[in-house]
């Protein structure tokens, strides 16, 4: 039996890393929904629909264009998932701080979520999928056989995010700036009117503040095998 695995949680807590590895171990399809919201954010920034300083959004313009935003995810030759925006690989650019600091206001827009949720549901309608994000177990796949809510301390998540930014070439950002961004995103994600971030009642909690990647992967795989059996 192929199940649907829904992994939700706070920003920068390693959801994507663990979801990718679980999908690889199970030979399932992996979908990074956070990257989809980042791609919409990048589109809005590039086309002057959002000011990256004030965070003001031209909602009317974005709503008119949302149907023209085509997002695909492809596994490259190295086995890594890359996100494409209208045919262009934007994997590196969507991980930069400019996009990170703007993605939560974009993700809070109802018409953006409606569009992407319908895309995500189409991707996982046949099962055999591991999907991570903010509302997978509560909205996208409320009937998923395995739901996991991942968290870690603010400071641990900020350090992980800083390391990712540095690896992508963003050398000027400071730890304090990243920590502030992590906390701001938590607040926006948890308090938005549409699909706020919350732990589903039947989700398992995984706090990986003090876990190694190998340990968290082992826990997640054991939970998945329980459901598959």
PDB file of C-alpha atoms in Angstrom:
ATOM      1  CA  UNK A   1       0.000   0.000   0.000  1.00  0.00           C
ATOM      2  CA  UNK A   2       1.260   3.466  -0.891  1.00  0.00           C
ATOM      3  CA  UNK A   3       0.392   6.111   1.665  1.00  0.00           C
ATOM      4  CA  UNK A   4       0.360   9.895   1.742  1.00  0.00           C
ATOM      5  CA  UNK A   5       2.797  11.496   4.177  1.00  0.00           C
ATOM      6  CA  UNK A   6       2.044  15.075   5.266  1.00  0.00           C
ATOM      7  CA  UNK A   7       4.873  16.907   7.032  1.00  0.00           C
ATOM      8  CA  UNK A   8       4.121  20.340   8.502  1.00  0.00           C
ATOM      9  CA  UNK A   9       6.008  22.609  10.848  1.00  0.00           C
ATOM     10  CA  UNK A  10       7.824  25.844  11.461  1.00  0.00           C
ATOM     11  CA  UNK A  11      10.283  27.430   9.051  1.00  0.00           C
ATOM     12  CA  UNK A  12      13.889  26.201   8.987  1.00  0.00           C
ATOM     13  CA  UNK A  13      13.272  23.091  11.065  1.00  0.00           C
ATOM     14  CA  UNK A  14      14.487  20.665   8.409  1.00  0.00           C
ATOM     15  CA  UNK A  15      11.126  19.558   6.997  1.00  0.00           C
ATOM     16  CA  UNK A  16      12.343  19.485   3.411  1.00  0.00           C
ATOM     17  CA  UNK A  17      15.535  17.595   4.229  1.00  0.00           C
ATOM     18  CA  UNK A  18      13.720  14.847   6.096  1.00  0.00           C
ATOM     19  CA  UNK A  19      10.851  14.699   3.598  1.00  0.00           C
ATOM     20  CA  UNK A  20      13.260  14.264   0.674  1.00  0.00           C
ATOM     21  CA  UNK A  21      15.102  11.469   2.447  1.00  0.00           C
ATOM     22  CA  UNK A  22      11.894   9.676   3.412  1.00  0.00           C
ATOM     23  CA  UNK A  23      10.636   9.895  -0.170  1.00  0.00           C
ATOM     24  CA  UNK A  24      13.939   8.446  -1.388  1.00  0.00           C
ATOM     25  CA  UNK A  25      13.810   5.573   1.089  1.00  0.00           C
ATOM     26  CA  UNK A  26      10.206   4.743   0.201  1.00  0.00           C
ATOM     27  CA  UNK A  27      10.635   5.411  -3.539  1.00  0.00           C
ATOM     28  CA  UNK A  28       7.846   7.997  -3.271  1.00  0.00           C
ATOM     29  CA  UNK A  29       7.378  11.342  -5.001  1.00  0.00           C
ATOM     30  CA  UNK A  30       8.556  14.343  -2.978  1.00  0.00           C
ATOM     31  CA  UNK A  31       6.789  17.717  -3.230  1.00  0.00           C
ATOM     32  CA  UNK A  32       8.288  20.838  -1.642  1.00  0.00           C
ATOM     33  CA  UNK A  33       5.260  23.100  -1.227  1.00  0.00           C
ATOM     34  CA  UNK A  34       7.292  25.811   0.493  1.00  0.00           C
ATOM     35  CA  UNK A  35       9.328  26.177  -2.685  1.00  0.00           C
ATOM     36  CA  UNK A  36       6.081  26.701  -4.600  1.00  0.00           C
ATOM     37  CA  UNK A  37       5.164  29.681  -2.403  1.00  0.00           C
ATOM     38  CA  UNK A  38       8.714  30.974  -2.738  1.00  0.00           C
ATOM     39  CA  UNK A  39       8.406  30.772  -6.534  1.00  0.00           C
ATOM     40  CA  UNK A  40       5.195  32.830  -6.487  1.00  0.00           C
ATOM     41  CA  UNK A  41       6.972  35.341  -4.241  1.00  0.00           C
ATOM     42  CA  UNK A  42       9.881  35.574  -6.660  1.00  0.00           C
ATOM     43  CA  UNK A  43       7.453  36.110  -9.539  1.00  0.00           C
ATOM     44  CA  UNK A  44       5.757  38.945  -7.634  1.00  0.00           C
ATOM     45  CA  UNK A  45       9.091  40.582  -6.811  1.00  0.00           C
ATOM     46  CA  UNK A  46      10.385  40.312 -10.358  1.00  0.00           C
ATOM     47  CA  UNK A  47       7.230  41.807 -11.853  1.00  0.00           C
ATOM     48  CA  UNK A  48       6.914  44.714  -9.446  1.00  0.00           C
ATOM     49  CA  UNK A  49       3.895  43.285  -7.651  1.00  0.00           C
ATOM     50  CA  UNK A  50       5.608  43.376  -4.264  1.00  0.00           C
ATOM     51  CA  UNK A  51       7.971  45.813  -2.569  1.00  0.00           C
ATOM     52  CA  UNK A  52      10.647  43.885  -0.695  1.00  0.00           C
ATOM     53  CA  UNK A  53      11.141  46.747   1.771  1.00  0.00           C
ATOM     54  CA  UNK A  54       7.567  47.627   2.733  1.00  0.00           C
ATOM     55  CA  UNK A  55       6.176  44.140   1.944  1.00  0.00           C
ATOM     56  CA  UNK A  56       3.256  45.842   0.176  1.00  0.00           C
ATOM     57  CA  UNK A  57       1.599  43.610  -2.444  1.00  0.00           C
ATOM     58  CA  UNK A  58      -0.361  44.621  -5.534  1.00  0.00           C
ATOM     59  CA  UNK A  59      -2.961  41.919  -4.935  1.00  0.00           C
ATOM     60  CA  UNK A  60      -5.096  42.786  -7.964  1.00  0.00           C
ATOM     61  CA  UNK A  61      -2.153  42.430 -10.337  1.00  0.00           C
ATOM     62  CA  UNK A  62      -0.979  39.184  -8.749  1.00  0.00           C
ATOM     63  CA  UNK A  63      -4.494  37.752  -8.778  1.00  0.00           C
ATOM     64  CA  UNK A  64      -4.747  38.444 -12.504  1.00  0.00           C
ATOM     65  CA  UNK A  65      -1.419  36.702 -13.132  1.00  0.00           C
ATOM     66  CA  UNK A  66      -1.686  33.742 -10.751  1.00  0.00           C
ATOM     67  CA  UNK A  67      -2.998  31.464 -13.488  1.00  0.00           C
ATOM     68  CA  UNK A  68       0.093  32.211 -15.593  1.00  0.00           C
ATOM     69  CA  UNK A  69       2.511  31.098 -12.884  1.00  0.00           C
ATOM     70  CA  UNK A  70       3.615  27.562 -13.728  1.00  0.00           C
ATOM     71  CA  UNK A  71       5.675  25.771 -11.096  1.00  0.00           C
ATOM     72  CA  UNK A  72       7.287  22.383 -11.599  1.00  0.00           C
ATOM     73  CA  UNK A  73       9.748  20.351  -9.565  1.00  0.00           C
ATOM     74  CA  UNK A  74      12.333  18.080 -11.136  1.00  0.00           C
ATOM     75  CA  UNK A  75      14.853  15.654  -9.659  1.00  0.00           C
ATOM     76  CA  UNK A  76      18.257  16.453 -11.169  1.00  0.00           C
ATOM     77  CA  UNK A  77      21.086  14.077 -12.012  1.00  0.00           C
ATOM     78  CA  UNK A  78      22.408  14.334  -8.444  1.00  0.00           C
ATOM     79  CA  UNK A  79      19.065  13.330  -6.994  1.00  0.00           C
ATOM     80  CA  UNK A  80      18.244  16.830  -5.752  1.00  0.00           C
ATOM     81  CA  UNK A  81      14.841  18.444  -6.276  1.00  0.00           C
ATOM     82  CA  UNK A  82      14.949  21.685  -8.266  1.00  0.00           C
ATOM     83  CA  UNK A  83      12.086  24.159  -8.586  1.00  0.00           C
ATOM     84  CA  UNK A  84      11.279  25.705 -11.966  1.00  0.00           C
ATOM     85  CA  UNK A  85       9.267  28.884 -12.490  1.00  0.00           C
ATOM     86  CA  UNK A  86       7.757  29.022 -15.982  1.00  0.00           C
ATOM     87  CA  UNK A  87      10.543  26.792 -17.279  1.00  0.00           C
ATOM     88  CA  UNK A  88      13.445  28.543 -15.485  1.00  0.00           C
ATOM     89  CA  UNK A  89      15.325  26.856 -12.655  1.00  0.00           C
ATOM     90  CA  UNK A  90      15.053  29.237  -9.689  1.00  0.00           C
ATOM     91  CA  UNK A  91      16.149  26.872  -6.916  1.00  0.00           C
ATOM     92  CA  UNK A  92      19.048  29.038  -5.774  1.00  0.00           C
ATOM     93  CA  UNK A  93      17.266  32.372  -6.054  1.00  0.00           C
ATOM     94  CA  UNK A  94      14.198  31.348  -4.052  1.00  0.00           C
ATOM     95  CA  UNK A  95      16.431  30.416  -1.105  1.00  0.00           C
ATOM     96  CA  UNK A  96      17.921  33.901  -0.819  1.00  0.00           C
ATOM     97  CA  UNK A  97      16.973  36.207   2.066  1.00  0.00           C
ATOM     98  CA  UNK A  98      15.134  38.612  -0.262  1.00  0.00           C
ATOM     99  CA  UNK A  99      12.563  35.920  -1.006  1.00  0.00           C
ATOM    100  CA  UNK A 100      12.586  34.444   2.519  1.00  0.00           C
ATOM    101  CA  UNK A 101      11.648  37.794   4.038  1.00  0.00           C
ATOM    102  CA  UNK A 102       8.680  38.215   1.674  1.00  0.00           C
ATOM    103  CA  UNK A 103       7.220  34.732   1.345  1.00  0.00           C
ATOM    104  CA  UNK A 104       4.932  34.711   4.420  1.00  0.00           C
ATOM    105  CA  UNK A 105       2.806  37.724   3.297  1.00  0.00           C
ATOM    106  CA  UNK A 106       2.411  36.109  -0.143  1.00  0.00           C
ATOM    107  CA  UNK A 107       1.513  32.744   1.408  1.00  0.00           C
ATOM    108  CA  UNK A 108      -1.153  34.441   3.531  1.00  0.00           C
ATOM    109  CA  UNK A 109      -3.156  35.458   0.454  1.00  0.00           C
ATOM    110  CA  UNK A 110      -6.242  33.289   0.011  1.00  0.00           C
ATOM    111  CA  UNK A 111      -6.186  33.222  -3.797  1.00  0.00           C
ATOM    112  CA  UNK A 112      -2.515  32.173  -3.811  1.00  0.00           C
ATOM    113  CA  UNK A 113      -3.179  29.341  -1.365  1.00  0.00           C
ATOM    114  CA  UNK A 114      -6.279  28.217  -3.272  1.00  0.00           C
ATOM    115  CA  UNK A 115      -4.326  28.015  -6.522  1.00  0.00           C
ATOM    116  CA  UNK A 116      -1.353  26.143  -5.062  1.00  0.00           C
ATOM    117  CA  UNK A 117      -3.418  23.807  -2.874  1.00  0.00           C
ATOM    118  CA  UNK A 118      -5.310  22.623  -5.922  1.00  0.00           C
ATOM    119  CA  UNK A 119      -1.965  22.011  -7.699  1.00  0.00           C
ATOM    120  CA  UNK A 120      -0.651  20.106  -4.675  1.00  0.00           C
ATOM    121  CA  UNK A 121      -3.760  17.952  -4.382  1.00  0.00           C
ATOM    122  CA  UNK A 122      -3.427  17.005  -8.051  1.00  0.00           C
ATOM    123  CA  UNK A 123       0.225  16.038  -7.480  1.00  0.00           C
ATOM    124  CA  UNK A 124      -0.631  13.698  -4.605  1.00  0.00           C
ATOM    125  CA  UNK A 125      -4.040  12.344  -5.534  1.00  0.00           C
ATOM    126  CA  UNK A 126      -2.759   8.807  -6.146  1.00  0.00           C
ATOM    127  CA  UNK A 127      -0.722   8.482  -2.942  1.00  0.00           C
ATOM    128  CA  UNK A 128       2.905   7.451  -2.814  1.00  0.00           C
ATOM    129  CA  UNK A 129       3.863  11.034  -2.001  1.00  0.00           C
ATOM    130  CA  UNK A 130       5.726  12.859   0.748  1.00  0.00           C
ATOM    131  CA  UNK A 131       4.699  16.507   0.925  1.00  0.00           C
ATOM    132  CA  UNK A 132       5.944  19.142   3.333  1.00  0.00           C
ATOM    133  CA  UNK A 133       4.702  22.630   4.105  1.00  0.00           C
ATOM    134  CA  UNK A 134       2.512  24.530   6.546  1.00  0.00           C
ATOM    135  CA  UNK A 135      -0.991  23.154   5.944  1.00  0.00           C
ATOM    136  CA  UNK A 136      -0.520  19.748   4.339  1.00  0.00           C
ATOM    137  CA  UNK A 137      -2.087  17.712   7.148  1.00  0.00           C
ATOM    138  CA  UNK A 138      -4.786  20.264   7.929  1.00  0.00           C
ATOM    139  CA  UNK A 139      -5.880  21.487   4.477  1.00  0.00           C
ATOM    140  CA  UNK A 140      -4.179  19.835   1.508  1.00  0.00           C
ATOM    141  CA  UNK A 141      -4.422  16.221   2.691  1.00  0.00           C
ATOM    142  CA  UNK A 142      -6.494  16.116   5.907  1.00  0.00           C
ATOM    143  CA  UNK A 143      -6.944  12.358   5.366  1.00  0.00           C
ATOM    144  CA  UNK A 144      -3.214  11.603   4.990  1.00  0.00           C
ATOM    145  CA  UNK A 145      -2.300   8.291   6.602  1.00  0.00           C
ATOM    146  CA  UNK A 146       0.755   9.799   8.308  1.00  0.00           C
ATOM    147  CA  UNK A 147       0.889  13.374   9.579  1.00  0.00           C
ATOM    148  CA  UNK A 148       3.971  14.808  11.250  1.00  0.00           C
ATOM    149  CA  UNK A 149       4.452  18.236  12.818  1.00  0.00           C
ATOM    150  CA  UNK A 150       8.109  19.260  13.034  1.00  0.00           C
ATOM    151  CA  UNK A 151       9.560  21.930  15.267  1.00  0.00           C
ATOM    152  CA  UNK A 152      12.809  23.079  16.895  1.00  0.00           C
ATOM    153  CA  UNK A 153      13.902  26.015  19.025  1.00  0.00           C
ATOM    154  CA  UNK A 154      14.062  29.464  17.404  1.00  0.00           C
ATOM    155  CA  UNK A 155      17.832  29.676  17.864  1.00  0.00           C
ATOM    156  CA  UNK A 156      18.518  26.251  16.387  1.00  0.00           C
ATOM    157  CA  UNK A 157      16.352  27.020  13.372  1.00  0.00           C
ATOM    158  CA  UNK A 158      18.031  30.392  12.839  1.00  0.00           C
ATOM    159  CA  UNK A 159      21.479  28.780  12.914  1.00  0.00           C
ATOM    160  CA  UNK A 160      20.387  26.177  10.359  1.00  0.00           C
ATOM    161  CA  UNK A 161      18.897  28.856   8.127  1.00  0.00           C
ATOM    162  CA  UNK A 162      22.045  30.978   8.371  1.00  0.00           C
ATOM    163  CA  UNK A 163      24.157  28.018   7.285  1.00  0.00           C
ATOM    164  CA  UNK A 164      21.861  27.445   4.290  1.00  0.00           C
ATOM    165  CA  UNK A 165      22.038  31.110   3.271  1.00  0.00           C
ATOM    166  CA  UNK A 166      25.812  31.113   3.541  1.00  0.00           C
ATOM    167  CA  UNK A 167      26.031  27.974   1.411  1.00  0.00           C
ATOM    168  CA  UNK A 168      23.946  29.754  -1.232  1.00  0.00           C
ATOM    169  CA  UNK A 169      26.350  32.688  -1.307  1.00  0.00           C
ATOM    170  CA  UNK A 170      24.567  35.126   1.018  1.00  0.00           C
ATOM    171  CA  UNK A 171      27.557  36.225   3.126  1.00  0.00           C
ATOM    172  CA  UNK A 172      26.319  39.552   4.481  1.00  0.00           C
ATOM    173  CA  UNK A 173      23.349  38.355   6.524  1.00  0.00           C
ATOM    174  CA  UNK A 174      23.776  38.153  10.312  1.00  0.00           C
ATOM    175  CA  UNK A 175      22.472  35.638  12.829  1.00  0.00           C
ATOM    176  CA  UNK A 176      20.277  38.262  14.498  1.00  0.00           C
ATOM    177  CA  UNK A 177      18.662  39.169  11.173  1.00  0.00           C
ATOM    178  CA  UNK A 178      17.911  35.525  10.449  1.00  0.00           C
ATOM    179  CA  UNK A 179      16.548  34.962  13.959  1.00  0.00           C
ATOM    180  CA  UNK A 180      14.226  37.952  13.567  1.00  0.00           C
ATOM    181  CA  UNK A 181      13.041  36.620  10.200  1.00  0.00           C
ATOM    182  CA  UNK A 182      12.370  33.157  11.681  1.00  0.00           C
ATOM    183  CA  UNK A 183      10.247  34.669  14.460  1.00  0.00           C
ATOM    184  CA  UNK A 184       8.390  36.990  12.098  1.00  0.00           C
ATOM    185  CA  UNK A 185       7.559  34.094   9.784  1.00  0.00           C
ATOM    186  CA  UNK A 186       6.332  32.006  12.728  1.00  0.00           C
ATOM    187  CA  UNK A 187       3.986  34.786  13.783  1.00  0.00           C
ATOM    188  CA  UNK A 188       2.616  35.458  10.293  1.00  0.00           C
ATOM    189  CA  UNK A 189       2.238  31.751   9.499  1.00  0.00           C
ATOM    190  CA  UNK A 190       0.420  31.040  12.768  1.00  0.00           C
ATOM    191  CA  UNK A 191      -1.866  34.103  12.715  1.00  0.00           C
ATOM    192  CA  UNK A 192      -2.956  34.364   9.071  1.00  0.00           C
ATOM    193  CA  UNK A 193      -6.670  34.072   8.399  1.00  0.00           C
ATOM    194  CA  UNK A 194      -6.355  31.448   5.664  1.00  0.00           C
ATOM    195  CA  UNK A 195      -4.921  28.021   6.588  1.00  0.00           C
ATOM    196  CA  UNK A 196      -2.828  29.109   9.589  1.00  0.00           C
ATOM    197  CA  UNK A 197       0.067  26.927  10.636  1.00  0.00           C
ATOM    198  CA  UNK A 198      -1.067  24.525  13.345  1.00  0.00           C
ATOM    199  CA  UNK A 199      -0.510  20.951  14.386  1.00  0.00           C
ATOM    200  CA  UNK A 200      -3.272  18.642  13.164  1.00  0.00           C
ATOM    201  CA  UNK A 201      -5.003  16.834  16.037  1.00  0.00           C
ATOM    202  CA  UNK A 202      -3.818  13.457  14.746  1.00  0.00           C
ATOM    203  CA  UNK A 203      -0.273  14.532  13.787  1.00  0.00           C
ATOM    204  CA  UNK A 204       2.804  13.173  15.524  1.00  0.00           C
ATOM    205  CA  UNK A 205       5.117  15.801  17.030  1.00  0.00           C
ATOM    206  CA  UNK A 206       8.805  15.655  16.105  1.00  0.00           C
ATOM    207  CA  UNK A 207      11.050  18.149  17.934  1.00  0.00           C
ATOM    208  CA  UNK A 208      14.454  17.820  16.310  1.00  0.00           C
ATOM    209  CA  UNK A 209      16.288  20.523  18.295  1.00  0.00           C
ATOM    210  CA  UNK A 210      18.667  17.928  19.716  1.00  0.00           C
ATOM    211  CA  UNK A 211      18.435  15.211  17.068  1.00  0.00           C
ATOM    212  CA  UNK A 212      20.947  14.399  14.358  1.00  0.00           C
ATOM    213  CA  UNK A 213      19.721  14.120  10.789  1.00  0.00           C
ATOM    214  CA  UNK A 214      20.213  10.347  10.977  1.00  0.00           C
ATOM    215  CA  UNK A 215      18.140  10.119  14.155  1.00  0.00           C
ATOM    216  CA  UNK A 216      15.223  12.127  12.815  1.00  0.00           C
ATOM    217  CA  UNK A 217      15.255  10.153   9.563  1.00  0.00           C
ATOM    218  CA  UNK A 218      15.154   6.880  11.496  1.00  0.00           C
ATOM    219  CA  UNK A 219      12.168   8.048  13.556  1.00  0.00           C
ATOM    220  CA  UNK A 220      10.274   9.233  10.495  1.00  0.00           C
ATOM    221  CA  UNK A 221      10.938   6.040   8.545  1.00  0.00           C
ATOM    222  CA  UNK A 222       9.729   3.898  11.455  1.00  0.00           C
ATOM    223  CA  UNK A 223       6.493   5.888  11.650  1.00  0.00           C
ATOM    224  CA  UNK A 224       5.942   5.510   7.906  1.00  0.00           C
ATOM    225  CA  UNK A 225       6.553   1.757   7.986  1.00  0.00           C
ATOM    226  CA  UNK A 226       4.003   1.396  10.785  1.00  0.00           C
ATOM    227  CA  UNK A 227       1.358   2.964   8.561  1.00  0.00           C
ATOM    228  CA  UNK A 228       2.362   1.065   5.431  1.00  0.00           C
ATOM    229  CA  UNK A 229       2.138  -2.269   7.240  1.00  0.00           C
TER     230      UNK A 229
END
